[in-house]
Coordinates of C-alpha atoms and ligand atoms in Angstrom, one line a residue:
M25 CA 120.0 149.6 144.1
T26 CA 118.5 152.7 142.7
Q27 CA 115.3 153.5 144.5
T28 CA 114.0 155.0 141.2
A29 CA 113.1 151.5 140.2
F30 CA 109.9 151.8 142.2
T31 CA 106.8 153.5 140.7
P32 CA 105.7 156.5 142.8
R33 CA 102.9 155.3 145.0
V34 CA 101.3 156.9 148.1
F35 CA 100.0 155.0 151.1
S36 CA 98.6 156.3 154.4
G37 CA 96.1 155.4 157.0
I38 CA 93.9 156.6 159.9
K39 CA 92.9 154.6 162.9
P40 CA 89.2 154.3 163.8
S41 CA 90.0 154.9 167.4
G42 CA 87.6 157.7 167.9
G43 CA 85.9 160.5 165.9
L44 CA 88.0 162.4 163.4
T45 CA 89.6 165.7 164.7
L46 CA 90.7 168.9 163.0
G47 CA 94.2 167.5 163.4
N48 CA 93.4 164.4 161.3
Y49 CA 91.7 166.6 158.7
L50 CA 94.4 169.2 158.3
G51 CA 97.4 167.0 159.0
A52 CA 96.2 164.0 157.0
I53 CA 93.0 163.9 155.1
K54 CA 93.2 167.3 153.4
R55 CA 96.7 166.5 152.3
F56 CA 95.8 163.0 151.1
V57 CA 93.1 164.4 148.9
G58 CA 95.5 167.1 147.6
I59 CA 97.9 164.4 146.2
Q60 CA 95.1 162.4 144.6
G61 CA 95.5 162.4 140.8
Q62 CA 99.2 163.2 141.0
M63 CA 100.3 159.6 141.6
E64 CA 98.7 156.3 142.6
T65 CA 97.1 156.8 146.0
I66 CA 96.1 154.1 148.5
Y67 CA 94.3 155.2 151.7
C68 CA 93.3 152.9 154.5
V69 CA 91.2 152.8 157.7
V70 CA 93.6 150.9 159.9
D71 CA 91.2 149.0 162.1
M72 CA 93.9 146.5 163.2
H73 CA 95.9 149.4 164.7
A74 CA 92.8 150.7 166.5
I75 CA 92.5 147.4 168.5
T76 CA 95.9 147.9 170.1
V77 CA 93.8 149.6 172.7
W78 CA 90.4 148.3 173.7
Q79 CA 87.6 149.1 171.3
D80 CA 84.0 148.3 171.9
P81 CA 83.1 145.7 169.2
K82 CA 79.7 147.3 168.8
E83 CA 81.3 150.6 168.0
L84 CA 84.3 149.6 165.9
A85 CA 82.6 148.9 162.6
N86 CA 80.8 152.2 162.9
M87 CA 84.0 154.1 163.7
T88 CA 85.5 152.4 160.7
R89 CA 82.7 153.7 158.5
E90 CA 83.0 157.2 160.0
V91 CA 86.6 157.5 159.1
A92 CA 85.8 156.2 155.6
A93 CA 83.0 158.8 155.5
G94 CA 85.5 161.5 156.5
Y95 CA 87.8 160.6 153.7
L96 CA 85.0 160.5 151.2
A97 CA 83.3 163.7 152.4
A98 CA 86.7 165.6 152.1
G99 CA 87.0 164.6 148.5
L100 CA 88.6 161.2 148.3
D101 CA 87.3 159.7 145.0
P102 CA 87.2 155.9 145.0
S103 CA 87.7 155.9 141.3
Q104 CA 91.0 157.8 141.7
S105 CA 92.3 156.3 145.1
I106 CA 92.0 152.9 146.6
L107 CA 90.0 153.2 149.9
F108 CA 89.6 150.2 152.2
N109 CA 89.8 149.0 155.8
Q110 CA 93.0 147.1 156.8
S111 CA 91.4 143.9 158.2
Q112 CA 89.9 143.1 154.9
V113 CA 93.3 142.5 153.4
A114 CA 94.9 139.7 155.4
A115 CA 98.3 140.3 153.9
H116 CA 98.9 143.3 156.3
A117 CA 98.9 141.0 159.3
E118 CA 101.0 138.4 157.5
L119 CA 103.8 140.8 156.4
G120 CA 103.5 142.4 159.9
W121 CA 104.6 139.1 161.4
I122 CA 107.6 138.9 159.1
F123 CA 108.6 142.5 160.1
N124 CA 108.2 141.6 163.8
C125 CA 111.0 139.2 163.1
V126 CA 113.1 141.9 161.3
A127 CA 112.6 144.8 163.7
R128 CA 114.8 144.8 166.8
V129 CA 113.4 145.3 170.3
G130 CA 115.9 148.1 170.8
W131 CA 114.4 150.0 167.9
M132 CA 110.9 149.6 169.4
N133 CA 112.1 150.9 172.7
R134 CA 113.0 154.2 171.1
M135 CA 109.5 154.9 169.8
T136 CA 108.3 158.0 171.6
Q137 CA 104.7 157.4 170.7
F138 CA 104.7 154.1 172.7
K139 CA 106.2 155.9 175.7
D140 CA 103.5 158.7 175.4
K141 CA 100.6 156.2 175.0
A142 CA 101.8 153.7 177.6
G143 CA 102.9 156.3 180.1
S144 CA 103.5 154.8 183.5
N145 CA 101.4 151.8 182.5
A146 CA 103.8 150.2 180.2
E147 CA 103.6 146.7 181.8
K148 CA 99.8 146.6 181.3
V149 CA 99.3 147.8 177.7
S150 CA 98.9 145.3 174.9
L151 CA 101.8 143.7 173.1
G152 CA 100.1 145.0 169.9
L153 CA 100.6 148.6 171.0
Y154 CA 104.3 148.0 171.4
A155 CA 104.7 146.1 168.1
Y156 CA 102.4 148.4 166.2
P157 CA 105.1 150.2 164.2
A158 CA 106.1 146.9 162.6
L159 CA 102.5 146.5 161.4
M160 CA 102.6 150.1 160.1
A161 CA 105.8 149.2 158.2
A162 CA 103.9 146.3 156.7
D163 CA 101.0 148.5 155.7
I164 CA 103.3 150.7 153.8
L165 CA 105.7 148.2 152.3
L166 CA 103.0 145.7 151.3
Y167 CA 102.3 148.2 148.4
H168 CA 105.9 149.2 147.8
A169 CA 104.7 152.7 148.7
T170 CA 107.4 155.3 148.0
H171 CA 105.7 158.2 149.8
V172 CA 103.7 158.4 153.0
P173 CA 102.0 161.7 153.9
V174 CA 101.6 161.9 157.7
G175 CA 101.6 164.4 160.5
E176 CA 104.8 165.2 162.3
D177 CA 103.9 162.7 165.1
Q178 CA 104.3 159.7 162.7
K179 CA 107.7 160.8 161.4
Q180 CA 109.6 158.4 163.7
H181 CA 107.4 155.4 162.5
V182 CA 108.1 156.1 158.9
E183 CA 111.8 156.3 159.6
L184 CA 111.4 152.9 161.4
T185 CA 109.7 151.6 158.2
R186 CA 112.8 152.6 156.3
D187 CA 115.0 150.9 158.8
I188 CA 113.0 147.7 158.5
A189 CA 113.1 147.8 154.7
A190 CA 116.9 148.4 154.8
K191 CA 117.5 145.6 157.3
F192 CA 115.3 143.2 155.3
N193 CA 117.1 144.1 152.1
H194 CA 120.4 143.7 153.8
D195 CA 119.7 140.4 155.6
F196 CA 118.2 138.7 152.5
K197 CA 120.7 140.3 150.1
T198 CA 117.9 141.8 148.0
D199 CA 116.6 145.2 146.9
F200 CA 112.9 144.1 147.3
F201 CA 111.6 146.9 149.5
P202 CA 111.8 150.6 148.7
L203 CA 113.1 153.1 151.3
T204 CA 109.9 155.1 151.7
E205 CA 109.9 158.9 152.1
P206 CA 107.8 160.5 154.8
V207 CA 105.9 163.5 153.4
I208 CA 105.4 166.1 156.1
D209 CA 104.6 169.5 154.6
G210 CA 102.3 172.5 154.9
P211 CA 101.4 174.6 157.9
A212 CA 99.4 171.9 159.8
T213 CA 101.7 168.9 160.4
R214 CA 101.2 169.1 164.1
I215 CA 98.0 170.6 165.4
M216 CA 98.1 171.0 169.2
N217 CA 95.6 170.3 171.9
L218 CA 93.5 173.4 172.5
R219 CA 93.9 173.2 176.3
D220 CA 97.7 172.5 176.3
G221 CA 99.8 173.8 173.5
T222 CA 102.6 171.3 174.2
K223 CA 100.5 168.3 173.5
K224 CA 99.2 167.0 170.1
M225 CA 95.5 167.2 169.4
S226 CA 94.3 163.5 169.3
K227 CA 91.0 161.8 168.7
S228 CA 91.7 159.5 171.7
G229 CA 92.6 162.5 174.0
E230 CA 90.8 162.6 177.4
S231 CA 88.7 165.8 177.1
D232 CA 86.4 166.7 174.3
M233 CA 87.3 170.4 174.9
E234 CA 90.9 169.8 173.8
R235 CA 90.0 169.0 170.2
I236 CA 87.7 170.1 167.4
N237 CA 85.8 167.1 166.0
M238 CA 84.9 166.9 162.4
T239 CA 81.3 166.4 163.5
D240 CA 81.1 169.4 165.9
D241 CA 78.4 172.0 165.1
A242 CA 79.0 175.7 164.8
D243 CA 78.2 176.4 168.5
K244 CA 80.6 173.8 169.8
I245 CA 83.4 175.0 167.5
A246 CA 82.9 178.6 168.6
K247 CA 82.8 177.5 172.3
K248 CA 85.9 175.4 172.0
F249 CA 88.0 178.1 170.3
K250 CA 86.7 180.7 172.8
K251 CA 87.9 178.5 175.7
A252 CA 91.1 177.5 174.0
K253 CA 94.1 178.3 176.2
T254 CA 96.2 181.3 175.1
D255 CA 98.7 183.6 176.8
P256 CA 97.6 187.1 177.7
E257 CA 99.6 188.9 174.9
P258 CA 97.8 190.0 171.7
L259 CA 99.0 188.5 168.4
P260 CA 102.5 189.6 167.5
E261 CA 103.5 192.0 164.8
T262 CA 105.6 189.4 162.9
A263 CA 105.7 185.6 162.7
E264 CA 108.9 185.5 164.7
G265 CA 106.9 186.8 167.6
L266 CA 105.2 183.4 167.9
A267 CA 108.4 181.8 169.2
G268 CA 107.9 180.5 172.7
R269 CA 104.1 180.9 172.4
P270 CA 102.9 177.4 171.5
E271 CA 99.1 178.1 172.0
A272 CA 99.3 181.3 169.9
R273 CA 101.3 179.6 167.2
N274 CA 98.8 176.7 167.1
L275 CA 95.8 178.9 166.6
V276 CA 97.6 180.9 163.9
E277 CA 98.7 177.7 162.1
I278 CA 95.1 176.3 162.3
Y279 CA 93.9 179.5 160.6
A280 CA 96.6 179.3 158.0
A281 CA 95.9 175.7 157.1
L282 CA 92.1 176.1 157.0
N283 CA 92.5 179.1 154.7
D284 CA 95.3 177.8 152.5
M285 CA 97.7 180.6 153.5
T286 CA 101.0 180.9 155.3
P287 CA 101.2 181.7 159.1
E288 CA 103.1 184.8 158.0
A289 CA 100.2 186.0 155.9
V290 CA 97.8 185.4 158.9
I291 CA 100.1 187.5 161.1
T292 CA 100.2 190.3 158.5
E293 CA 96.4 190.3 158.5
Y294 CA 96.0 190.1 162.3
A295 CA 99.1 191.9 163.6
G296 CA 98.6 193.1 167.1
A297 CA 95.0 191.8 167.3
Q298 CA 93.4 190.8 170.6
W299 CA 92.2 187.2 171.1
G300 CA 88.7 188.6 171.4
K301 CA 88.9 189.5 167.7
F302 CA 91.0 186.6 166.4
K303 CA 89.2 183.7 168.1
P304 CA 85.7 184.4 166.7
A305 CA 87.3 185.0 163.2
L306 CA 89.0 181.6 163.5
A307 CA 85.8 179.9 164.7
D308 CA 83.8 181.4 161.7
L309 CA 86.5 180.2 159.3
A310 CA 86.5 176.7 160.8
V311 CA 82.7 176.4 160.6
A312 CA 82.8 177.7 157.0
K313 CA 85.3 175.0 156.0
L314 CA 84.1 172.1 158.2
A315 CA 80.3 172.4 157.9
P316 CA 80.1 171.3 154.3
I317 CA 82.4 168.3 155.1
S318 CA 80.5 167.3 158.2
D319 CA 77.2 167.6 156.3
E320 CA 78.6 165.3 153.6
M321 CA 79.9 162.9 156.2
A322 CA 76.4 162.7 157.7
R323 CA 75.0 162.0 154.2
F324 CA 77.5 159.1 153.8
M325 CA 76.8 157.8 157.3
A326 CA 73.1 157.6 156.4
D327 CA 73.9 154.8 153.9
P328 CA 76.3 152.4 155.7
A329 CA 75.8 149.7 153.0
E330 CA 77.2 152.1 150.4
I331 CA 80.3 152.7 152.6
D332 CA 80.7 149.0 153.1
R333 CA 80.5 148.4 149.3
I334 CA 83.2 151.1 148.6
L335 CA 85.5 149.6 151.3
G336 CA 84.9 146.1 149.9
E337 CA 85.7 147.2 146.3
G338 CA 88.8 149.0 147.6
A339 CA 89.9 145.9 149.5
E340 CA 89.7 143.9 146.3
K341 CA 91.9 146.4 144.5
A342 CA 94.3 146.5 147.4
R343 CA 94.6 142.7 147.5
A344 CA 95.5 142.6 143.8
I345 CA 98.6 144.7 144.6
A346 CA 99.4 143.3 148.0
N347 CA 99.1 139.6 147.5
P348 CA 101.8 139.2 144.8
I349 CA 104.2 141.4 147.0
L350 CA 103.5 139.2 150.0
R351 CA 104.0 136.0 147.9
D352 CA 107.4 137.3 146.7
T353 CA 108.3 138.2 150.3
Y354 CA 107.6 134.7 151.4
D355 CA 109.8 133.4 148.6
V356 CA 112.6 135.8 149.6
V357 CA 112.3 134.6 153.2
G358 CA 112.2 130.9 152.1
L359 CA 108.7 130.1 153.5
L360 CA 107.5 127.0 151.6
R361 CA 104.5 127.3 149.3
S362 CA 103.0 124.1 147.9
Ligands
LIG411 P1 95.0 158.4 168.3 O1 94.8 159.4 169.5 O2 94.1 157.2 168.5 O3 96.4 158.0 168.1 P2 95.2 160.4 166.3 O4 94.3 161.6 166.3 O5 96.6 160.6 166.7 O6 94.5 159.2 167.1 P3 95.9 158.6 164.1 O7 94.9 157.7 163.5 O8 96.9 158.1 165.0 O9 95.1 159.8 164.8 O10 96.7 159.4 162.9 C1 96.1 159.5 161.6 C2 96.9 160.6 160.8 O11 96.6 161.9 161.4 C3 98.4 160.5 160.9 O12 98.9 160.8 159.6 C4 98.8 161.5 161.9 O13 100.1 162.0 161.8 C5 97.8 162.6 161.7 N1 97.5 163.4 162.8 C6 97.0 163.0 164.0 N2 96.9 164.0 164.9 C7 97.4 165.1 164.3 C8 97.6 166.4 164.7 N3 97.3 166.8 165.9 N4 98.2 167.3 163.8 C9 98.5 166.9 162.5 N5 98.3 165.6 162.1 C10 97.8 164.7 162.9
LIG412 MG1 97.8 158.8 166.7

């Protein structure tokens, strides 16, 4: 089967498992908005993924709105992209179940994110956290999405999505699902924790000081960059000099991504600079880029009914694509429909 038979279509999602971070913005939202208009784009607030770990029911709907507000504030246009929350399209869960029956336990055991998130507590975490990559495959394949822009941390899950599509196609002797491409490009595919350059910045991370939140004010942003861990050396003279210096590399990559330049160009500008010079420049840049977005987010959050309306309309458009694909999947599998 030639995979060119599938119309180019983008799908990606963000969990409402906490406030949006600079990692989510640079690694996901900014890139999602960048592709908008070039092909069909479908973006989701994946609330069913969020509940794989405990979420306070009183907070969940608001977190869902906040992620939606982040997308909208960063430039997602609901007339150009479909924007909705996952739980409003039941077909995600239904296809997710079928993929639970396609994916192999051995494949799940290789997922590094599960190992990271479960840690030494693997017996006590939810079954949903373990099975989550099969639901993620359903999110993507329910739309026959051909491209999934994600951060580096999600590469393994998109590869698993391809494995699930290939096994489904093989087992049922069909060419029904595309082999989706992960799209991991630009300087910010893995923004690191500000206190530990070997760990990813995450919205569900333990300490607020390890991440920049989209809603942080100028003082907080300046303070967090000032306290960010670095080594004692100044910035190198060339980009090669960042090798083996994860914290330095991270701050340079954040600067590059915020300012739409390459890390090499940042080093050229700041060759040999001390942290006392670079960190305040980075904080100023981050404030200049994030403040307009966080102001806009606050404006959206002041009108939750409007966000709910946008998500509802998006869900309707999503169902119009998803439901026929789910129905065809049921037919392939042989599930009876009266
Ligand atoms: P959680 O800690 O709950 O897993 P998260 O911050 O990892 O939250 P997700 O909702 O899991 O966010 O991921 C949403 C998108 O953001 C994904 O495409 C993911 O690859 C991207 N992303 C998350 N963290 C980073 C990061 N530090 N750098 C670049 N991209 C990131
Ligand atoms: Mg994550």
